[in-house]
Short mmCIF file of N, CA, C and O in Angstrom, two decimals:
data_model
loop_
_atom_site.label_atom_id
_atom_site.label_comp_id
_atom_site.label_asym_id
_atom_site.label_seq_id
_atom_site.Cartn_x
_atom_site.Cartn_y
_atom_site.Cartn_z
N SER A 171 0.84 -1.18 0.00
CA SER A 171 0.00 0.00 0.00
C SER A 171 0.89 1.25 0.00
O SER A 171 2.07 1.20 0.32
N TYR A 172 0.29 2.36 -0.32
CA TYR A 172 1.02 3.62 -0.35
C TYR A 172 1.52 3.98 1.05
O TYR A 172 2.62 4.52 1.19
N ASN A 173 0.73 3.71 2.06
CA ASN A 173 1.16 4.02 3.42
C ASN A 173 2.41 3.25 3.81
O ASN A 173 3.30 3.80 4.46
N ILE A 174 2.49 2.00 3.41
CA ILE A 174 3.67 1.20 3.72
C ILE A 174 4.89 1.76 2.99
O ILE A 174 5.98 1.85 3.56
N MET A 175 4.69 2.17 1.75
CA MET A 175 5.80 2.76 0.99
C MET A 175 6.28 4.05 1.65
O MET A 175 7.48 4.27 1.80
N MET A 176 5.34 4.91 2.07
CA MET A 176 5.72 6.16 2.71
C MET A 176 6.42 5.90 4.03
O MET A 176 7.38 6.59 4.38
N LYS A 177 5.97 4.90 4.78
CA LYS A 177 6.60 4.58 6.05
C LYS A 177 8.04 4.10 5.82
O LYS A 177 8.96 4.52 6.52
N ALA A 178 8.25 3.26 4.83
CA ALA A 178 9.59 2.77 4.52
C ALA A 178 10.49 3.93 4.09
O ALA A 178 11.66 4.02 4.51
N GLN A 179 9.96 4.82 3.27
CA GLN A 179 10.74 5.97 2.82
C GLN A 179 11.08 6.88 4.01
O GLN A 179 12.20 7.40 4.10
N ARG A 180 10.14 7.03 4.92
CA ARG A 180 10.40 7.83 6.13
C ARG A 180 11.53 7.19 6.93
O ARG A 180 12.44 7.87 7.37
N GLU A 181 11.48 5.88 7.09
CA GLU A 181 12.50 5.18 7.88
C GLU A 181 13.88 5.29 7.25
O GLU A 181 14.88 5.28 7.96
N MET A 182 13.93 5.41 5.94
CA MET A 182 15.21 5.54 5.23
C MET A 182 15.66 7.00 5.14
O MET A 182 16.70 7.30 4.57
N GLY A 183 14.84 7.92 5.68
CA GLY A 183 15.18 9.33 5.62
C GLY A 183 14.97 9.95 4.25
O GLY A 183 15.56 10.97 3.94
N ARG A 184 14.11 9.33 3.46
CA ARG A 184 13.88 9.81 2.09
C ARG A 184 12.57 10.60 2.02
O ARG A 184 11.58 10.16 1.45
N LEU A 185 12.58 11.77 2.63
CA LEU A 185 11.38 12.60 2.71
C LEU A 185 10.84 12.97 1.34
O LEU A 185 9.63 12.92 1.11
N ASP A 186 11.72 13.32 0.41
CA ASP A 186 11.25 13.69 -0.94
C ASP A 186 10.54 12.53 -1.62
O ASP A 186 9.53 12.72 -2.29
N ALA A 187 11.04 11.32 -1.41
CA ALA A 187 10.39 10.14 -1.99
C ALA A 187 9.01 9.92 -1.36
O ALA A 187 8.06 9.55 -2.05
N ALA A 188 8.90 10.18 -0.07
CA ALA A 188 7.60 10.04 0.60
C ALA A 188 6.59 11.04 0.03
O ALA A 188 5.43 10.71 -0.20
N TRP A 189 7.05 12.27 -0.22
CA TRP A 189 6.18 13.28 -0.84
C TRP A 189 5.76 12.87 -2.25
O TRP A 189 4.62 13.06 -2.65
N GLU A 190 6.70 12.30 -3.00
CA GLU A 190 6.37 11.83 -4.35
C GLU A 190 5.34 10.72 -4.30
O GLU A 190 4.45 10.66 -5.16
N THR A 191 5.44 9.86 -3.30
CA THR A 191 4.45 8.79 -3.15
C THR A 191 3.08 9.37 -2.84
O THR A 191 2.07 8.91 -3.38
N LEU A 192 3.04 10.40 -2.01
CA LEU A 192 1.77 11.07 -1.71
C LEU A 192 1.16 11.64 -3.00
O LEU A 192 -0.04 11.48 -3.25
N GLU A 193 1.99 12.28 -3.80
CA GLU A 193 1.49 12.85 -5.06
C GLU A 193 1.02 11.75 -6.01
O GLU A 193 0.00 11.92 -6.70
N GLU A 194 1.72 10.64 -6.06
CA GLU A 194 1.29 9.52 -6.89
C GLU A 194 -0.05 8.97 -6.42
O GLU A 194 -0.94 8.70 -7.23
N LEU A 195 -0.20 8.85 -5.12
CA LEU A 195 -1.46 8.38 -4.54
C LEU A 195 -2.61 9.28 -5.01
O LEU A 195 -3.64 8.79 -5.48
N ARG A 196 -2.40 10.59 -4.90
CA ARG A 196 -3.46 11.54 -5.30
C ARG A 196 -3.69 11.49 -6.81
O ARG A 196 -4.84 11.56 -7.26
N HIS A 197 -2.62 11.39 -7.57
CA HIS A 197 -2.73 11.35 -9.03
C HIS A 197 -3.57 10.15 -9.50
O HIS A 197 -4.29 10.25 -10.50
N LYS A 198 -3.50 9.06 -8.77
CA LYS A 198 -4.25 7.86 -9.14
C LYS A 198 -5.67 7.88 -8.59
O LYS A 198 -6.40 6.90 -8.72
N GLY A 199 -6.07 9.01 -7.99
CA GLY A 199 -7.46 9.18 -7.56
C GLY A 199 -7.75 8.76 -6.13
O GLY A 199 -8.91 8.72 -5.73
N PHE A 200 -6.71 8.48 -5.36
CA PHE A 200 -6.90 8.11 -3.97
C PHE A 200 -6.66 9.34 -3.09
O PHE A 200 -5.99 10.28 -3.48
N GLU A 201 -7.22 9.30 -1.89
CA GLU A 201 -7.02 10.38 -0.94
C GLU A 201 -6.22 9.85 0.24
O GLU A 201 -6.44 8.73 0.70
N PRO A 202 -5.29 10.64 0.75
CA PRO A 202 -4.54 10.21 1.92
C PRO A 202 -5.47 10.10 3.14
O PRO A 202 -6.43 10.86 3.27
N ASP A 203 -5.16 9.15 4.00
CA ASP A 203 -5.94 8.98 5.22
C ASP A 203 -5.11 9.42 6.42
O ASP A 203 -4.01 9.95 6.27
N VAL A 204 -5.63 9.20 7.61
CA VAL A 204 -4.95 9.64 8.82
C VAL A 204 -3.56 9.00 8.93
O VAL A 204 -2.60 9.66 9.37
N VAL A 205 -3.41 7.76 8.51
CA VAL A 205 -2.11 7.09 8.57
C VAL A 205 -1.13 7.76 7.60
O VAL A 205 0.03 7.99 7.94
N SER A 206 -1.59 8.08 6.41
CA SER A 206 -0.75 8.77 5.43
C SER A 206 -0.23 10.08 6.00
O SER A 206 0.98 10.37 5.95
N PHE A 207 -1.15 10.87 6.53
CA PHE A 207 -0.77 12.17 7.07
C PHE A 207 0.17 12.02 8.27
O PHE A 207 1.17 12.73 8.36
N ASN A 208 -0.15 11.11 9.18
CA ASN A 208 0.71 10.94 10.36
C ASN A 208 2.12 10.52 9.96
O ASN A 208 3.10 10.99 10.55
N THR A 209 2.23 9.66 8.97
CA THR A 209 3.54 9.21 8.50
C THR A 209 4.33 10.38 7.94
O THR A 209 5.52 10.55 8.24
N LEU A 210 3.67 11.21 7.16
CA LEU A 210 4.37 12.35 6.55
C LEU A 210 4.69 13.44 7.56
O LEU A 210 5.76 14.06 7.49
N VAL A 211 3.80 13.68 8.52
CA VAL A 211 4.10 14.65 9.57
C VAL A 211 5.34 14.21 10.34
O VAL A 211 6.25 14.99 10.59
N ASP A 212 5.38 12.93 10.69
CA ASP A 212 6.53 12.39 11.41
C ASP A 212 7.80 12.52 10.56
O ASP A 212 8.86 12.91 11.06
N ALA A 213 7.70 12.22 9.28
CA ALA A 213 8.85 12.33 8.38
C ALA A 213 9.35 13.78 8.32
O ALA A 213 10.56 14.03 8.32
N CYS A 214 8.42 14.72 8.26
CA CYS A 214 8.80 16.13 8.21
C CYS A 214 9.50 16.56 9.49
O CYS A 214 10.49 17.30 9.45
N CYS A 215 8.99 16.10 10.62
CA CYS A 215 9.61 16.45 11.89
C CYS A 215 11.02 15.85 11.98
O CYS A 215 11.96 16.55 12.37
N LYS A 216 11.17 14.61 11.59
CA LYS A 216 12.48 13.97 11.62
C LYS A 216 13.43 14.60 10.62
O LYS A 216 14.64 14.64 10.83
N GLY A 217 12.87 15.10 9.52
CA GLY A 217 13.68 15.74 8.49
C GLY A 217 13.87 17.23 8.70
O GLY A 217 14.32 17.93 7.81
N GLN A 218 13.50 17.70 9.90
CA GLN A 218 13.67 19.10 10.27
C GLN A 218 12.98 20.04 9.30
O GLN A 218 13.56 21.05 8.87
N GLN A 219 11.73 19.70 8.96
CA GLN A 219 10.93 20.55 8.09
C GLN A 219 9.59 20.84 8.77
O GLN A 219 8.53 20.38 8.33
N PRO A 220 9.64 21.63 9.85
CA PRO A 220 8.42 21.88 10.62
C PRO A 220 7.33 22.61 9.84
O PRO A 220 6.15 22.41 10.10
N ASP A 221 7.72 23.45 8.89
CA ASP A 221 6.71 24.17 8.11
C ASP A 221 5.87 23.21 7.27
O ASP A 221 4.66 23.38 7.15
N ARG A 222 6.52 22.21 6.71
CA ARG A 222 5.78 21.20 5.94
C ARG A 222 4.87 20.40 6.87
O ARG A 222 3.74 20.08 6.50
N ALA A 223 5.35 20.09 8.06
CA ALA A 223 4.53 19.36 9.03
C ALA A 223 3.30 20.17 9.40
O ALA A 223 2.18 19.64 9.43
N LYS A 224 3.49 21.46 9.65
CA LYS A 224 2.36 22.33 10.00
C LYS A 224 1.35 22.40 8.85
O LYS A 224 0.14 22.38 9.07
N ALA A 225 1.85 22.49 7.63
CA ALA A 225 0.96 22.54 6.47
C ALA A 225 0.13 21.26 6.36
O ALA A 225 -1.07 21.32 6.05
N LEU A 226 0.75 20.13 6.63
CA LEU A 226 0.01 18.86 6.61
C LEU A 226 -1.06 18.82 7.69
O LEU A 226 -2.18 18.35 7.45
N ILE A 227 -0.73 19.31 8.88
CA ILE A 227 -1.71 19.33 9.96
C ILE A 227 -2.88 20.23 9.60
O ILE A 227 -4.04 19.87 9.82
N HIS A 228 -2.60 21.37 8.99
CA HIS A 228 -3.69 22.25 8.55
C HIS A 228 -4.55 21.56 7.48
O HIS A 228 -5.78 21.68 7.50
N GLU A 229 -3.91 20.85 6.57
CA GLU A 229 -4.66 20.13 5.55
C GLU A 229 -5.55 19.06 6.19
O GLU A 229 -6.70 18.87 5.78
N MET A 230 -5.00 18.37 7.18
CA MET A 230 -5.79 17.36 7.89
C MET A 230 -7.05 18.00 8.48
O MET A 230 -8.16 17.48 8.33
N GLN A 231 -6.86 19.12 9.15
CA GLN A 231 -7.98 19.81 9.77
C GLN A 231 -8.99 20.27 8.73
O GLN A 231 -10.20 20.13 8.92
N ASP A 232 -8.50 20.80 7.61
CA ASP A 232 -9.40 21.25 6.54
C ASP A 232 -10.22 20.11 5.97
O ASP A 232 -11.36 20.30 5.56
N ARG A 233 -9.65 18.91 5.94
CA ARG A 233 -10.33 17.74 5.39
C ARG A 233 -11.16 16.98 6.43
O ARG A 233 -11.77 15.97 6.12
N GLY A 234 -11.11 17.45 7.68
CA GLY A 234 -11.87 16.79 8.73
C GLY A 234 -11.22 15.50 9.22
O GLY A 234 -11.88 14.65 9.83
N ILE A 235 -9.93 15.36 8.97
CA ILE A 235 -9.19 14.19 9.44
C ILE A 235 -8.68 14.50 10.84
O ILE A 235 -8.03 15.54 11.04
N PRO A 236 -8.95 13.64 11.80
CA PRO A 236 -8.59 13.96 13.18
C PRO A 236 -7.08 14.03 13.41
O PRO A 236 -6.33 13.19 12.93
N VAL A 237 -6.69 15.08 14.11
CA VAL A 237 -5.31 15.21 14.56
C VAL A 237 -5.26 14.58 15.95
O VAL A 237 -5.97 15.01 16.85
N THR A 238 -4.47 13.53 16.10
CA THR A 238 -4.45 12.77 17.36
C THR A 238 -3.05 12.83 17.98
O THR A 238 -2.14 13.43 17.42
N HIS A 239 -2.91 12.14 19.09
CA HIS A 239 -1.60 12.08 19.72
C HIS A 239 -0.59 11.37 18.82
O HIS A 239 0.61 11.60 18.94
N HIS A 240 -1.04 10.55 17.88
CA HIS A 240 -0.13 9.91 16.94
C HIS A 240 0.42 10.92 15.93
O HIS A 240 1.53 10.77 15.44
N THR A 241 -0.39 11.94 15.63
CA THR A 241 0.04 12.97 14.69
C THR A 241 1.15 13.81 15.30
O THR A 241 2.12 14.14 14.65
N LEU A 242 0.96 14.14 16.56
CA LEU A 242 1.90 15.04 17.23
C LEU A 242 2.93 14.23 17.93
O LEU A 242 4.01 14.49 18.13
#
């Protein structure tokens, strides 16, 4: 699944690849879920990109996806 791919990319420190996977997911007509967002927020934090993490959290809120303790 896309979430597994993003998680693996996060673990390898490949934040750009994780973002590309998110874009591929959307391009194929799928929408990211809470797991997708949480994985990318974590990747952004580990990759020292807090602005990207904040943008993802705002997108989650705009889409009505719950921000939980797993997100933060």
